[in-house]
Amino acid sequence: SQTIHQWPATLVQPVGSPLSLECTVEGTSNPNLYWYRQAAGRGLQLLFYSVGIGQISSEVPQNLSASRPQDRQFILSSKKLLLSDSGFYLCAWSSGQGNQPQHFGDGTRLSIL
Amino acid sequence: GNSVTQMEGPVTLSEEAFLTINCTYTATGYPSLFWYVQYPGEGLQLLLKATKADDKGSNKGFEATYRKETTSFHLEKGSVQVSDSAVYFCALTTNSGGSNYKLTFGKGTLLTVNP
């Protein structure tokens, strides 16, 4: 069966520091991969998605970037964090087939001080 | 474009009460519909899905029927438990143009069930 792992679960970082969040998927090949941010108030904002290695699409301009160095690895990065980057970050995957659901990791709670 | 509208709540019920969370949608193409549940501090879990008109998705006592004529996918449960307290998201995806298969989410409905 397929599983998705996301780490760390919690992260506290100072303003201006770099960021690297990692997500890996097991049990499937060539998945679509997604990064979301969920701010307080529940709404989900799609940040990036990827349909293959090295293929990244950005949904919103921001100070974050994403990379997909391997088929089942998706990384969210920043060179210098802002206070506004605080939030709950969720990674998800879906099958490359049509109209399939996305499956989410457990999330990373990021707090910027 | 695609959009999902769901009652924002919060919804507060007593244990064993009947639950309905309304969800309506607009979509280009023929969507698949989903309900996700998010327990406090956790990621989203797929609760149920329906891929064509009149399909009924069900799981853990929850049900939702894909109604194309009313573009709705309301979530129901006959008798809620305290453990059902969570945020519920309605979502859809369409395979229209490209292979990205992005999900469109509603804003979420916070459900609190009191003993």
Short mmCIF file of C-alpha atoms in Angstrom, two decimals:
data_model
loop_
_atom_site.label_atom_id
_atom_site.label_comp_id
_atom_site.label_asym_id
_atom_site.label_seq_id
_atom_site.Cartn_x
_atom_site.Cartn_y
_atom_site.Cartn_z
CA SER A 1 0.00 0.00 0.00
CA GLN A 2 1.01 3.59 -0.50
CA THR A 3 2.29 5.77 2.31
CA ILE A 4 3.40 9.37 2.56
CA HIS A 5 5.92 10.67 5.06
CA GLN A 6 6.47 14.26 5.96
CA TRP A 7 9.00 15.72 8.38
CA PRO A 8 9.63 17.30 10.70
CA ALA A 9 6.28 17.36 12.47
CA THR A 10 7.06 20.62 14.24
CA LEU A 11 9.62 23.30 13.51
CA VAL A 12 10.43 26.60 15.18
CA GLN A 13 12.68 28.89 13.16
CA PRO A 14 13.88 32.49 13.53
CA VAL A 15 13.03 35.11 10.93
CA GLY A 16 15.60 35.14 8.14
CA SER A 17 16.69 31.53 8.59
CA PRO A 18 16.50 28.94 5.78
CA LEU A 19 13.89 26.20 5.52
CA SER A 20 13.77 22.69 4.17
CA LEU A 21 10.73 20.45 4.55
CA GLU A 22 10.79 17.01 3.04
CA CYS A 23 8.09 14.69 1.81
CA THR A 24 8.46 11.18 0.43
CA VAL A 25 5.94 8.73 -0.96
CA GLU A 26 6.26 4.96 -0.94
CA GLY A 27 4.40 2.25 -2.79
CA THR A 28 3.66 4.09 -6.03
CA SER A 29 5.56 5.47 -8.99
CA ASN A 30 5.31 8.75 -10.89
CA PRO A 31 2.82 10.33 -8.50
CA ASN A 32 1.60 13.89 -8.73
CA LEU A 33 2.94 15.75 -5.69
CA TYR A 34 1.59 18.83 -3.94
CA TRP A 35 2.53 21.32 -1.21
CA TYR A 36 -0.23 23.17 0.63
CA ARG A 37 -0.22 25.74 3.40
CA GLN A 38 -3.03 25.93 5.89
CA ALA A 39 -3.14 29.15 7.88
CA ALA A 40 -5.25 29.59 11.00
CA GLY A 41 -8.88 29.52 9.96
CA ARG A 42 -8.69 26.19 8.12
CA GLY A 43 -8.45 27.24 4.45
CA LEU A 44 -6.02 25.31 2.25
CA GLN A 45 -3.77 27.14 -0.19
CA LEU A 46 -2.00 25.18 -2.93
CA LEU A 47 1.60 26.36 -3.13
CA PHE A 48 3.27 24.02 -5.63
CA TYR A 49 2.53 20.91 -7.59
CA SER A 50 4.65 18.54 -9.65
CA VAL A 51 3.76 15.97 -12.28
CA GLY A 52 7.30 14.61 -12.68
CA ILE A 53 10.96 14.89 -11.67
CA GLY A 54 12.19 18.43 -12.06
CA GLN A 55 8.74 19.70 -13.08
CA ILE A 56 7.42 22.26 -10.61
CA SER A 57 4.44 24.57 -11.00
CA SER A 58 3.93 27.46 -8.61
CA GLU A 59 0.48 28.62 -7.71
CA VAL A 60 1.30 31.79 -5.80
CA PRO A 61 4.28 34.15 -5.81
CA GLN A 62 6.12 33.94 -2.51
CA ASN A 63 9.44 33.48 -0.89
CA LEU A 64 9.17 29.68 -0.98
CA SER A 65 10.40 27.26 -3.62
CA ALA A 66 9.93 23.56 -4.28
CA SER A 67 12.05 20.86 -5.86
CA ARG A 68 11.56 17.26 -6.90
CA PRO A 69 14.99 15.64 -7.12
CA GLN A 70 13.58 12.09 -7.23
CA ASP A 71 10.34 10.55 -8.40
CA ARG A 72 8.86 10.24 -4.93
CA GLN A 73 10.58 13.07 -3.10
CA PHE A 74 9.25 16.60 -2.82
CA ILE A 75 11.05 19.37 -0.94
CA LEU A 76 9.80 22.77 0.16
CA SER A 77 12.49 25.38 0.75
CA SER A 78 13.14 28.97 1.61
CA LYS A 79 16.37 30.94 1.76
CA LYS A 80 15.07 33.48 4.29
CA LEU A 81 11.89 32.89 6.27
CA LEU A 82 9.39 35.64 6.96
CA LEU A 83 6.96 35.89 9.86
CA SER A 84 4.15 35.39 7.38
CA ASP A 85 5.52 31.93 6.49
CA SER A 86 4.17 30.53 9.74
CA GLY A 87 1.51 27.89 9.26
CA PHE A 88 0.72 24.26 8.81
CA TYR A 89 2.34 22.76 5.71
CA LEU A 90 0.85 19.70 4.09
CA CYS A 91 2.29 17.47 1.42
CA ALA A 92 0.00 15.31 -0.72
CA TRP A 93 0.20 12.85 -3.59
CA SER A 94 -2.22 11.56 -6.15
CA SER A 95 -2.16 8.99 -8.89
CA GLY A 96 -1.31 10.18 -12.39
CA GLN A 97 -4.69 8.77 -13.48
CA GLY A 98 -7.68 11.05 -13.98
CA ASN A 99 -9.95 12.38 -11.26
CA GLN A 100 -8.24 10.62 -8.35
CA PRO A 101 -8.19 11.87 -4.77
CA GLN A 102 -5.13 13.32 -3.11
CA HIS A 103 -3.65 11.66 -0.05
CA PHE A 104 -2.10 13.82 2.62
CA GLY A 105 0.81 13.57 5.00
CA ASP A 106 0.53 14.43 8.67
CA GLY A 107 1.78 17.98 8.15
CA THR A 108 4.51 20.21 9.56
CA ARG A 109 3.65 22.94 12.04
CA LEU A 110 6.05 25.82 11.27
CA SER A 111 6.39 28.69 13.72
CA ILE A 112 8.54 31.70 12.89
CA LEU A 113 9.89 33.76 15.78
CA GLY B 1 -13.48 27.62 -13.28
CA ASN B 2 -14.19 25.21 -10.45
CA SER B 3 -15.54 26.20 -7.06
CA VAL B 4 -16.90 24.52 -3.94
CA THR B 5 -19.25 26.13 -1.44
CA GLN B 6 -19.90 24.50 1.92
CA MET B 7 -21.53 25.70 5.09
CA GLU B 8 -18.78 27.20 7.18
CA GLY B 9 -20.23 26.54 10.59
CA PRO B 10 -19.16 26.04 13.26
CA VAL B 11 -21.65 23.25 13.77
CA THR B 12 -22.25 22.09 17.33
CA LEU B 13 -24.28 18.96 18.01
CA SER B 14 -25.03 16.63 20.87
CA GLU B 15 -23.92 13.02 20.68
CA GLU B 16 -26.27 10.82 18.61
CA ALA B 17 -27.71 13.79 16.72
CA PHE B 18 -28.15 13.76 12.94
CA LEU B 19 -25.52 15.59 10.92
CA THR B 20 -25.82 17.34 7.57
CA ILE B 21 -23.07 19.48 6.08
CA ASN B 22 -24.12 21.06 2.81
CA CYS B 23 -21.79 21.23 -0.17
CA THR B 24 -22.52 22.58 -3.65
CA TYR B 25 -20.15 22.97 -6.56
CA THR B 26 -19.54 24.44 -9.97
CA ALA B 27 -17.19 22.68 -12.34
CA THR B 28 -15.97 22.63 -15.92
CA GLY B 29 -16.04 19.08 -17.11
CA TYR B 30 -17.27 16.10 -15.16
CA PRO B 31 -15.94 16.24 -11.60
CA SER B 32 -15.14 13.60 -9.04
CA LEU B 33 -16.29 14.65 -5.56
CA PHE B 34 -14.69 14.04 -2.18
CA TRP B 35 -15.11 14.65 1.51
CA TYR B 36 -12.02 14.95 3.65
CA VAL B 37 -11.80 15.05 7.45
CA GLN B 38 -9.09 16.78 9.49
CA TYR B 39 -8.76 15.93 13.17
CA PRO B 40 -7.01 18.48 15.39
CA GLY B 41 -3.30 18.76 14.66
CA GLU B 42 -3.39 16.22 11.85
CA GLY B 43 -3.37 16.12 8.07
CA LEU B 44 -6.43 15.57 5.90
CA GLN B 45 -7.85 12.09 5.51
CA LEU B 46 -10.03 11.04 2.62
CA LEU B 47 -13.43 10.21 4.13
CA LEU B 48 -15.42 9.22 1.05
CA LYS B 49 -15.68 9.84 -2.66
CA ALA B 50 -18.05 9.61 -5.63
CA THR B 51 -17.03 9.69 -9.27
CA LYS B 52 -20.30 9.85 -11.20
CA ALA B 53 -23.86 11.07 -10.87
CA ASP B 54 -26.03 9.21 -8.33
CA ASP B 55 -23.02 7.46 -6.80
CA LYS B 56 -23.18 7.27 -3.01
CA GLY B 57 -19.91 7.39 -1.13
CA SER B 58 -19.90 5.98 2.38
CA ASN B 59 -17.42 5.35 5.18
CA LYS B 60 -17.53 5.19 9.00
CA GLY B 61 -21.28 5.86 9.01
CA PHE B 62 -20.95 8.97 6.83
CA GLU B 63 -22.67 9.17 3.44
CA ALA B 64 -22.85 11.59 0.54
CA THR B 65 -24.66 11.27 -2.79
CA TYR B 66 -23.44 12.87 -6.03
CA ARG B 67 -26.40 14.91 -7.26
CA LYS B 68 -25.69 16.28 -10.70
CA GLU B 69 -29.08 17.95 -11.08
CA THR B 70 -28.55 20.08 -7.98
CA THR B 71 -24.71 20.12 -8.19
CA SER B 72 -24.55 19.00 -4.57
CA PHE B 73 -22.68 16.49 -2.44
CA HIS B 74 -24.06 16.88 1.08
CA LEU B 75 -22.42 14.95 3.91
CA GLU B 76 -24.71 13.11 6.34
CA LYS B 77 -24.41 10.89 9.38
CA GLY B 78 -27.31 9.46 11.30
CA SER B 79 -25.77 9.51 14.78
CA VAL B 80 -22.63 11.49 15.50
CA GLN B 81 -20.10 10.68 18.20
CA VAL B 82 -17.73 12.88 20.17
CA SER B 83 -14.89 11.34 18.15
CA ASP B 84 -16.38 12.84 14.96
CA SER B 85 -15.37 16.32 16.13
CA ALA B 86 -13.14 17.63 13.34
CA VAL B 87 -13.04 19.92 10.33
CA TYR B 88 -14.72 18.56 7.20
CA PHE B 89 -13.75 19.64 3.68
CA CYS B 90 -15.70 19.13 0.50
CA ALA B 91 -13.55 18.97 -2.64
CA LEU B 92 -13.64 18.21 -6.34
CA THR B 93 -11.28 17.50 -9.18
CA THR B 94 -11.78 17.50 -12.93
CA ASN B 95 -9.58 16.17 -15.67
CA SER B 96 -9.97 19.24 -17.81
CA GLY B 97 -6.89 20.37 -19.68
CA GLY B 98 -3.51 19.08 -18.54
CA SER B 99 -2.59 16.34 -16.16
CA ASN B 100 -2.24 18.22 -12.91
CA TYR B 101 -5.50 17.04 -11.35
CA LYS B 102 -5.67 19.83 -8.81
CA LEU B 103 -8.25 19.68 -6.06
CA THR B 104 -10.63 22.54 -5.42
CA PHE B 105 -11.56 22.70 -1.73
CA GLY B 106 -14.36 24.28 0.19
CA LYS B 107 -13.37 26.38 3.20
CA GLY B 108 -14.07 23.65 5.70
CA THR B 109 -16.74 23.14 8.35
CA LEU B 110 -15.81 22.78 11.99
CA LEU B 111 -17.94 20.16 13.74
CA THR B 112 -18.00 19.90 17.52
CA VAL B 113 -19.92 17.05 19.13
CA ASN B 114 -20.68 17.35 22.83
CA PRO B 115 -21.30 14.35 25.10
#
